[in-house]
mmCIF file of N, CA and C in Angstrom:
data_model
loop_
_atom_site.group_PDB
_atom_site.id
_atom_site.type_symbol
_atom_site.label_atom_id
_atom_site.label_comp_id
_atom_site.label_asym_id
_atom_site.label_seq_id
_atom_site.Cartn_x
_atom_site.Cartn_y
_atom_site.Cartn_z
ATOM 1 N N UNK A 1 108.385 67.682 56.296
ATOM 2 C CA UNK A 1 107.488 67.756 57.430
ATOM 3 C C UNK A 1 107.837 68.939 58.335
ATOM 4 N N UNK A 2 109.112 69.158 58.584
ATOM 5 C CA UNK A 2 109.527 70.262 59.447
ATOM 6 C C UNK A 2 109.434 71.616 58.756
ATOM 7 N N UNK A 3 109.236 71.612 57.444
ATOM 8 C CA UNK A 3 109.139 72.855 56.694
ATOM 9 C C UNK A 3 107.925 73.666 57.138
ATOM 10 N N UNK A 4 106.873 73.015 57.595
ATOM 11 C CA UNK A 4 105.663 73.723 58.010
ATOM 12 C C UNK A 4 105.873 74.499 59.319
ATOM 13 N N UNK A 5 106.946 74.192 60.047
ATOM 14 C CA UNK A 5 107.232 74.904 61.286
ATOM 15 C C UNK A 5 108.092 76.158 61.080
ATOM 16 N N UNK A 6 108.566 76.399 59.873
ATOM 17 C CA UNK A 6 109.418 77.560 59.603
ATOM 18 C C UNK A 6 108.696 78.879 59.880
ATOM 19 N N UNK A 7 107.434 79.078 59.477
ATOM 20 C CA UNK A 7 106.775 80.345 59.816
ATOM 21 C C UNK A 7 106.670 80.584 61.328
ATOM 22 N N UNK A 8 106.458 79.528 62.089
ATOM 23 C CA UNK A 8 106.385 79.681 63.537
ATOM 24 C C UNK A 8 107.745 80.079 64.083
ATOM 25 N N UNK A 9 108.812 79.483 63.581
ATOM 26 C CA UNK A 9 110.166 79.832 64.004
ATOM 27 C C UNK A 9 110.493 81.276 63.654
ATOM 28 N N UNK A 10 110.107 81.703 62.449
ATOM 29 C CA UNK A 10 110.344 83.091 62.042
ATOM 30 C C UNK A 10 109.576 84.051 62.952
ATOM 31 N N UNK A 11 108.322 83.738 63.256
ATOM 32 C CA UNK A 11 107.530 84.577 64.142
ATOM 33 C C UNK A 11 108.157 84.643 65.535
ATOM 34 N N UNK A 12 108.622 83.513 66.040
ATOM 35 C CA UNK A 12 109.279 83.476 67.339
ATOM 36 C C UNK A 12 110.534 84.343 67.346
ATOM 37 N N UNK A 13 111.334 84.286 66.281
ATOM 38 C CA UNK A 13 112.536 85.114 66.192
ATOM 39 C C UNK A 13 112.195 86.593 66.111
ATOM 40 N N UNK A 14 111.162 86.947 65.363
ATOM 41 C CA UNK A 14 110.745 88.347 65.265
ATOM 42 C C UNK A 14 110.274 88.854 66.623
ATOM 43 N N UNK A 15 109.487 88.067 67.335
ATOM 44 C CA UNK A 15 108.987 88.472 68.650
ATOM 45 C C UNK A 15 110.132 88.635 69.632
ATOM 46 N N UNK A 16 111.057 87.687 69.663
ATOM 47 C CA UNK A 16 112.206 87.781 70.566
ATOM 48 C C UNK A 16 113.058 88.997 70.228
ATOM 49 N N UNK A 17 113.288 89.225 68.921
ATOM 50 C CA UNK A 17 114.065 90.394 68.500
ATOM 51 C C UNK A 17 113.390 91.691 68.898
ATOM 52 N N UNK A 18 112.069 91.750 68.757
ATOM 53 C CA UNK A 18 111.327 92.951 69.140
ATOM 54 C C UNK A 18 111.433 93.201 70.640
ATOM 55 N N UNK A 19 111.270 92.158 71.433
ATOM 56 C CA UNK A 19 111.337 92.310 72.887
ATOM 57 C C UNK A 19 112.733 92.747 73.334
ATOM 58 N N UNK A 20 113.749 92.101 72.809
ATOM 59 C CA UNK A 20 115.118 92.446 73.197
ATOM 60 C C UNK A 20 115.481 93.851 72.737
ATOM 61 N N UNK A 21 115.078 94.217 71.525
ATOM 62 C CA UNK A 21 115.382 95.577 71.048
ATOM 63 C C UNK A 21 114.663 96.633 71.878
ATOM 64 N N UNK A 22 113.445 96.377 72.317
ATOM 65 C CA UNK A 22 112.742 97.334 73.175
ATOM 66 C C UNK A 22 113.456 97.523 74.504
ATOM 67 N N UNK A 23 113.954 96.454 75.079
ATOM 68 C CA UNK A 23 114.677 96.560 76.351
ATOM 69 C C UNK A 23 115.961 97.351 76.163
ATOM 70 N N UNK A 24 116.701 97.073 75.102
ATOM 71 C CA UNK A 24 117.967 97.771 74.855
ATOM 72 C C UNK A 24 117.730 99.246 74.565
ATOM 73 N N UNK A 25 116.757 99.556 73.717
ATOM 74 C CA UNK A 25 116.466 100.954 73.388
ATOM 75 C C UNK A 25 115.982 101.706 74.622
ATOM 76 N N UNK A 26 115.148 101.095 75.430
ATOM 77 C CA UNK A 26 114.654 101.735 76.643
ATOM 78 C C UNK A 26 115.797 102.031 77.613
ATOM 79 N N UNK A 27 116.731 101.112 77.763
ATOM 80 C CA UNK A 27 117.866 101.327 78.658
ATOM 81 C C UNK A 27 118.793 102.407 78.118
ATOM 82 N N UNK A 28 118.936 102.493 76.795
ATOM 83 C CA UNK A 28 119.852 103.466 76.208
ATOM 84 C C UNK A 28 119.263 104.876 76.158
ATOM 85 N N UNK A 29 117.986 104.996 75.853
ATOM 86 C CA UNK A 29 117.370 106.304 75.637
ATOM 87 C C UNK A 29 116.737 106.880 76.915
ATOM 88 N N UNK A 30 116.202 106.026 77.748
ATOM 89 C CA UNK A 30 115.466 106.489 78.924
ATOM 90 C C UNK A 30 116.352 107.187 79.944
ATOM 91 N N UNK A 31 115.762 108.135 80.660
ATOM 92 C CA UNK A 31 116.499 108.852 81.704
ATOM 93 C C UNK A 31 116.642 107.972 82.927
ATOM 94 N N UNK A 32 117.802 108.016 83.534
ATOM 95 C CA UNK A 32 118.102 107.211 84.700
ATOM 96 C C UNK A 32 118.468 108.129 85.853
ATOM 97 N N UNK A 33 117.507 108.851 86.401
ATOM 98 C CA UNK A 33 117.765 109.757 87.515
ATOM 99 C C UNK A 33 116.884 109.379 88.701
ATOM 100 N N UNK A 34 117.280 108.322 89.427
ATOM 101 C CA UNK A 34 116.469 107.944 90.591
ATOM 102 C C UNK A 34 116.607 108.971 91.713
ATOM 103 N N UNK A 35 115.517 109.179 92.427
ATOM 104 C CA UNK A 35 115.525 110.063 93.588
ATOM 105 C C UNK A 35 114.740 109.376 94.703
ATOM 106 N N UNK A 36 114.834 109.944 95.889
ATOM 107 C CA UNK A 36 114.111 109.356 97.016
ATOM 108 C C UNK A 36 112.606 109.370 96.759
ATOM 109 N N UNK A 37 112.134 110.424 96.102
ATOM 110 C CA UNK A 37 110.697 110.538 95.795
ATOM 111 C C UNK A 37 110.248 109.455 94.817
ATOM 112 N N UNK A 38 111.069 109.206 93.787
ATOM 113 C CA UNK A 38 110.705 108.193 92.795
ATOM 114 C C UNK A 38 110.810 106.777 93.339
ATOM 115 N N UNK A 39 111.742 106.555 94.252
ATOM 116 C CA UNK A 39 111.954 105.217 94.777
ATOM 117 C C UNK A 39 111.048 104.880 95.953
ATOM 118 N N UNK A 40 110.291 105.844 96.457
ATOM 119 C CA UNK A 40 109.417 105.572 97.598
ATOM 120 C C UNK A 40 108.175 104.800 97.144
ATOM 121 N N UNK A 41 107.580 104.089 98.073
ATOM 122 C CA UNK A 41 106.387 103.314 97.785
ATOM 123 C C UNK A 41 105.188 104.251 97.698
ATOM 124 N N UNK A 42 104.361 104.053 96.683
ATOM 125 C CA UNK A 42 103.172 104.884 96.533
ATOM 126 C C UNK A 42 101.969 104.108 97.046
ATOM 127 N N UNK A 43 101.315 104.654 98.055
ATOM 128 C CA UNK A 43 100.129 104.019 98.614
ATOM 129 C C UNK A 43 98.997 105.036 98.721
ATOM 130 N N UNK A 44 98.496 105.461 97.601
ATOM 131 C CA UNK A 44 97.343 106.360 97.534
ATOM 132 C C UNK A 44 97.574 107.662 98.296
ATOM 133 N N UNK A 45 98.780 108.162 98.268
ATOM 134 C CA UNK A 45 99.064 109.432 98.924
ATOM 135 C C UNK A 45 99.294 109.327 100.415
ATOM 136 N N UNK A 46 99.211 108.137 100.968
ATOM 137 C CA UNK A 46 99.416 107.946 102.397
ATOM 138 C C UNK A 46 100.860 107.508 102.615
ATOM 139 N N UNK A 47 101.476 108.000 103.669
ATOM 140 C CA UNK A 47 102.828 107.596 103.989
ATOM 141 C C UNK A 47 102.858 106.093 104.245
ATOM 142 N N UNK A 48 103.770 105.368 103.605
ATOM 143 C CA UNK A 48 103.819 103.922 103.814
ATOM 144 C C UNK A 48 104.269 103.575 105.228
ATOM 145 N N UNK A 49 103.652 102.548 105.781
ATOM 146 C CA UNK A 49 104.045 102.077 107.103
ATOM 147 C C UNK A 49 104.629 100.681 106.952
ATOM 148 N N UNK A 50 105.707 100.428 107.611
ATOM 149 C CA UNK A 50 106.343 99.122 107.519
ATOM 150 C C UNK A 50 107.124 98.985 106.227
ATOM 151 N N UNK A 51 107.537 97.779 105.946
ATOM 152 C CA UNK A 51 108.292 97.521 104.724
ATOM 153 C C UNK A 51 107.396 96.852 103.691
ATOM 154 N N UNK A 52 107.892 96.810 102.482
ATOM 155 C CA UNK A 52 107.154 96.146 101.410
ATOM 156 C C UNK A 52 107.339 94.637 101.468
ATOM 157 N N UNK A 53 108.175 94.179 102.357
ATOM 158 C CA UNK A 53 108.497 92.757 102.457
ATOM 159 C C UNK A 53 107.774 92.064 103.604
ATOM 160 N N UNK A 54 106.689 92.636 104.081
ATOM 161 C CA UNK A 54 105.936 92.015 105.166
ATOM 162 C C UNK A 54 105.332 90.698 104.692
ATOM 163 N N UNK A 55 105.263 89.756 105.600
ATOM 164 C CA UNK A 55 104.688 88.457 105.257
ATOM 165 C C UNK A 55 103.184 88.469 105.464
ATOM 166 N N UNK A 56 102.492 87.870 104.515
ATOM 167 C CA UNK A 56 101.058 87.702 104.642
ATOM 168 C C UNK A 56 100.774 86.307 105.171
ATOM 169 N N UNK A 57 99.689 86.182 105.851
ATOM 170 C CA UNK A 57 99.284 84.874 106.357
ATOM 171 C C UNK A 57 98.920 83.964 105.186
ATOM 172 N N UNK A 58 99.194 82.690 105.351
ATOM 173 C CA UNK A 58 98.829 81.713 104.327
ATOM 174 C C UNK A 58 97.317 81.695 104.147
ATOM 175 N N UNK A 59 96.588 81.992 105.214
ATOM 176 C CA UNK A 59 95.124 82.025 105.172
ATOM 177 C C UNK A 59 94.626 83.024 104.111
ATOM 178 N N UNK A 60 95.334 84.150 103.982
ATOM 179 C CA UNK A 60 94.977 85.152 102.980
ATOM 180 C C UNK A 60 95.014 84.545 101.577
ATOM 181 N N UNK A 61 96.066 83.798 101.270
ATOM 182 C CA UNK A 61 96.198 83.194 99.954
ATOM 183 C C UNK A 61 95.177 82.071 99.746
ATOM 184 N N UNK A 62 94.880 81.324 100.790
ATOM 185 C CA UNK A 62 93.873 80.266 100.673
ATOM 186 C C UNK A 62 92.499 80.850 100.352
ATOM 187 N N UNK A 63 92.147 81.934 101.054
ATOM 188 C CA UNK A 63 90.858 82.585 100.780
ATOM 189 C C UNK A 63 90.837 83.109 99.347
ATOM 190 N N UNK A 64 91.930 83.703 98.902
ATOM 191 C CA UNK A 64 91.994 84.235 97.539
ATOM 192 C C UNK A 64 91.846 83.120 96.510
ATOM 193 N N UNK A 65 92.520 81.996 96.736
ATOM 194 C CA UNK A 65 92.414 80.882 95.784
ATOM 195 C C UNK A 65 91.013 80.281 95.785
ATOM 196 N N UNK A 66 90.404 80.174 96.963
ATOM 197 C CA UNK A 66 89.045 79.637 97.007
ATOM 198 C C UNK A 66 88.077 80.564 96.280
ATOM 199 N N UNK A 67 88.264 81.866 96.428
ATOM 200 C CA UNK A 67 87.413 82.809 95.713
ATOM 201 C C UNK A 67 87.545 82.617 94.216
ATOM 202 N N UNK A 68 88.775 82.520 93.741
ATOM 203 C CA UNK A 68 88.991 82.361 92.303
ATOM 204 C C UNK A 68 88.373 81.057 91.809
ATOM 205 N N UNK A 69 88.589 79.973 92.540
ATOM 206 C CA UNK A 69 88.052 78.678 92.116
ATOM 207 C C UNK A 69 86.528 78.710 92.054
ATOM 208 N N UNK A 70 85.875 79.197 93.104
ATOM 209 C CA UNK A 70 84.419 79.208 93.105
ATOM 210 C C UNK A 70 83.862 80.239 92.119
ATOM 211 N N UNK A 71 84.582 81.321 91.921
ATOM 212 C CA UNK A 71 84.144 82.332 90.962
ATOM 213 C C UNK A 71 84.195 81.757 89.544
ATOM 214 N N UNK A 72 85.266 81.071 89.223
ATOM 215 C CA UNK A 72 85.390 80.466 87.890
ATOM 216 C C UNK A 72 84.348 79.378 87.696
ATOM 217 N N UNK A 73 84.089 78.607 88.732
ATOM 218 C CA UNK A 73 83.094 77.548 88.613
ATOM 219 C C UNK A 73 81.697 78.124 88.364
ATOM 220 N N UNK A 74 81.391 79.229 88.984
ATOM 221 C CA UNK A 74 80.076 79.852 88.780
ATOM 222 C C UNK A 74 79.958 80.390 87.360
ATOM 223 N N UNK A 75 81.081 80.797 86.768
ATOM 224 C CA UNK A 75 81.052 81.293 85.390
ATOM 225 C C UNK A 75 80.598 80.190 84.434
ATOM 226 N N UNK A 76 80.841 78.926 84.781
ATOM 227 C CA UNK A 76 80.412 77.821 83.926
ATOM 228 C C UNK A 76 78.890 77.675 83.896
ATOM 229 N N UNK A 77 78.194 78.310 84.804
ATOM 230 C CA UNK A 77 76.730 78.233 84.793
ATOM 231 C C UNK A 77 76.127 79.028 83.631
ATOM 232 N N UNK A 78 76.792 80.062 83.182
ATOM 233 C CA UNK A 78 76.241 80.912 82.126
ATOM 234 C C UNK A 78 76.069 80.163 80.796
ATOM 235 N N UNK A 79 77.107 79.470 80.283
ATOM 236 C CA UNK A 79 76.889 78.748 79.018
ATOM 237 C C UNK A 79 75.821 77.664 79.147
ATOM 238 N N UNK A 80 75.744 77.057 80.318
ATOM 239 C CA UNK A 80 74.711 76.043 80.527
ATOM 240 C C UNK A 80 73.331 76.680 80.437
ATOM 241 N N UNK A 81 73.166 77.856 81.036
ATOM 242 C CA UNK A 81 71.871 78.530 80.998
ATOM 243 C C UNK A 81 71.504 78.943 79.571
ATOM 244 N N UNK A 82 72.495 79.319 78.781
ATOM 245 C CA UNK A 82 72.230 79.714 77.395
ATOM 246 C C UNK A 82 71.781 78.515 76.566
ATOM 247 N N UNK A 83 72.403 77.355 76.786
ATOM 248 C CA UNK A 83 72.094 76.165 75.993
ATOM 249 C C UNK A 83 71.136 75.220 76.718
ATOM 250 N N UNK A 84 70.413 75.715 77.693
ATOM 251 C CA UNK A 84 69.565 74.860 78.517
ATOM 252 C C UNK A 84 68.505 74.121 77.702
ATOM 253 N N UNK A 85 67.849 74.821 76.766
ATOM 254 C CA UNK A 85 66.769 74.193 75.996
ATOM 255 C C UNK A 85 67.270 73.048 75.121
ATOM 256 N N UNK A 86 68.468 73.194 74.566
ATOM 257 C CA UNK A 86 68.972 72.131 73.688
ATOM 258 C C UNK A 86 69.552 70.953 74.473
ATOM 259 N N UNK A 87 69.916 71.160 75.728
ATOM 260 C CA UNK A 87 70.492 70.081 76.533
ATOM 261 C C UNK A 87 69.436 69.179 77.158
ATOM 262 N N UNK A 88 68.276 69.726 77.382
ATOM 263 C CA UNK A 88 67.126 69.000 77.932
ATOM 264 C C UNK A 88 67.430 68.366 79.287
ATOM 265 N N UNK A 89 66.953 67.174 79.530
ATOM 266 C CA UNK A 89 67.094 66.521 80.834
ATOM 267 C C UNK A 89 68.549 66.149 81.139
ATOM 268 N N UNK A 90 69.292 65.742 80.118
ATOM 269 C CA UNK A 90 70.697 65.386 80.319
ATOM 270 C C UNK A 90 71.482 66.571 80.877
ATOM 271 N N UNK A 91 71.269 67.746 80.313
ATOM 272 C CA UNK A 91 71.967 68.953 80.786
ATOM 273 C C UNK A 91 71.573 69.305 82.204
ATOM 274 N N UNK A 92 70.307 69.111 82.542
ATOM 275 C CA UNK A 92 69.849 69.402 83.899
ATOM 276 C C UNK A 92 70.504 68.464 84.910
ATOM 277 N N UNK A 93 70.589 67.189 84.566
ATOM 278 C CA UNK A 93 71.225 66.219 85.468
ATOM 279 C C UNK A 93 72.713 66.517 85.612
ATOM 280 N N UNK A 94 73.384 66.800 84.510
ATOM 281 C CA UNK A 94 74.812 67.115 84.568
ATOM 282 C C UNK A 94 75.071 68.372 85.404
ATOM 283 N N UNK A 95 74.247 69.395 85.254
ATOM 284 C CA UNK A 95 74.442 70.616 86.037
ATOM 285 C C UNK A 95 74.109 70.367 87.493
ATOM 286 N N UNK A 96 73.145 69.513 87.771
ATOM 287 C CA UNK A 96 72.851 69.151 89.158
ATOM 288 C C UNK A 96 74.040 68.469 89.815
ATOM 289 N N UNK A 97 74.691 67.560 89.077
ATOM 290 C CA UNK A 97 75.890 66.905 89.603
ATOM 291 C C UNK A 97 76.999 67.925 89.830
ATOM 292 N N UNK A 98 77.167 68.833 88.891
ATOM 293 C CA UNK A 98 78.185 69.881 89.004
ATOM 294 C C UNK A 98 77.944 70.745 90.241
ATOM 295 N N UNK A 99 76.704 71.154 90.458
ATOM 296 C CA UNK A 99 76.376 71.993 91.612
ATOM 297 C C UNK A 99 76.521 71.208 92.920
ATOM 298 N N UNK A 100 76.183 69.925 92.908
ATOM 299 C CA UNK A 100 76.383 69.099 94.104
ATOM 300 C C UNK A 100 77.864 68.970 94.459
ATOM 301 N N UNK A 101 78.719 68.817 93.456
ATOM 302 C CA UNK A 101 80.158 68.760 93.718
ATOM 303 C C UNK A 101 80.639 70.089 94.295
ATOM 304 N N UNK A 102 80.180 71.197 93.735
ATOM 305 C CA UNK A 102 80.545 72.512 94.271
ATOM 306 C C UNK A 102 80.054 72.674 95.701
ATOM 307 N N UNK A 103 78.839 72.244 95.961
ATOM 308 C CA UNK A 103 78.276 72.346 97.303
ATOM 309 C C UNK A 103 79.063 71.490 98.290
ATOM 310 N N UNK A 104 79.436 70.281 97.867
ATOM 311 C CA UNK A 104 80.240 69.401 98.715
ATOM 312 C C UNK A 104 81.586 70.054 99.042
ATOM 313 N N UNK A 105 82.227 70.642 98.045
ATOM 314 C CA UNK A 105 83.513 71.319 98.277
ATOM 315 C C UNK A 105 83.344 72.508 99.217
ATOM 316 N N UNK A 106 82.279 73.259 99.046
ATOM 317 C CA UNK A 106 82.030 74.410 99.909
ATOM 318 C C UNK A 106 81.813 73.966 101.357
ATOM 319 N N UNK A 107 81.016 72.935 101.565
ATOM 320 C CA UNK A 107 80.782 72.424 102.916
ATOM 321 C C UNK A 107 82.082 71.889 103.513
ATOM 322 N N UNK A 108 82.890 71.229 102.707
ATOM 323 C CA UNK A 108 84.159 70.691 103.182
ATOM 324 C C UNK A 108 85.082 71.798 103.680
ATOM 325 N N UNK A 109 85.258 72.863 102.881
ATOM 326 C CA UNK A 109 86.157 73.931 103.327
ATOM 327 C C UNK A 109 85.561 74.700 104.492
ATOM 328 N N UNK A 110 84.245 74.740 104.575
ATOM 329 C CA UNK A 110 83.595 75.396 105.702
ATOM 330 C C UNK A 110 83.844 74.604 106.989
ATOM 331 N N UNK A 111 83.679 73.277 106.918
ATOM 332 C CA UNK A 111 83.902 72.418 108.083
ATOM 333 C C UNK A 111 85.372 72.408 108.506
ATOM 334 N N UNK A 112 86.286 72.521 107.556
ATOM 335 C CA UNK A 112 87.710 72.535 107.875
ATOM 336 C C UNK A 112 88.151 73.869 108.473
ATOM 337 N N UNK A 113 87.283 74.861 108.470
ATOM 338 C CA UNK A 113 87.590 76.153 109.072
ATOM 339 C C UNK A 113 88.345 77.096 108.153
ATOM 340 N N UNK A 114 88.340 76.821 106.849
ATOM 341 C CA UNK A 114 89.086 77.661 105.918
ATOM 342 C C UNK A 114 88.422 79.033 105.740
ATOM 343 N N UNK A 115 87.158 79.156 106.084
ATOM 344 C CA UNK A 115 86.467 80.434 105.909
ATOM 345 C C UNK A 115 86.501 81.295 107.167
ATOM 346 N N UNK A 116 87.072 80.782 108.233
ATOM 347 C CA UNK A 116 87.175 81.551 109.479
ATOM 348 C C UNK A 116 88.334 82.531 109.380
ATOM 349 N N UNK A 117 88.054 83.794 109.567
ATOM 350 C CA UNK A 117 89.091 84.815 109.499
ATOM 351 C C UNK A 117 89.507 85.180 110.919
ATOM 352 N N UNK A 118 90.803 85.073 111.191
ATOM 353 C CA UNK A 118 91.305 85.327 112.543
ATOM 354 C C UNK A 118 92.083 86.613 112.604
#
């Protein structure tokens, strides 16, 4: 029974060996001459202001996550639209429920003030 897992183990060993060998070869062959110019932060040719360790507001991450969630949910509308004719009334009802849940979530985060930018 475990014999069928041998190809997966071999593939895993080959991948690990490849990754480790690339790291070792890169460290051995690559040039290691850091300078102030190379170590500086690149911001589109503009002199960087502040440090790279500045804290972002949690609100920024919440807005980003909400965008991703609603963006991914809208992507689910495309396959439904493609298969709309074969789904008939059942598909329409299911998509209506899906959109109502999305609408409820949107109203909820709106009422909680998550969309207010300060």
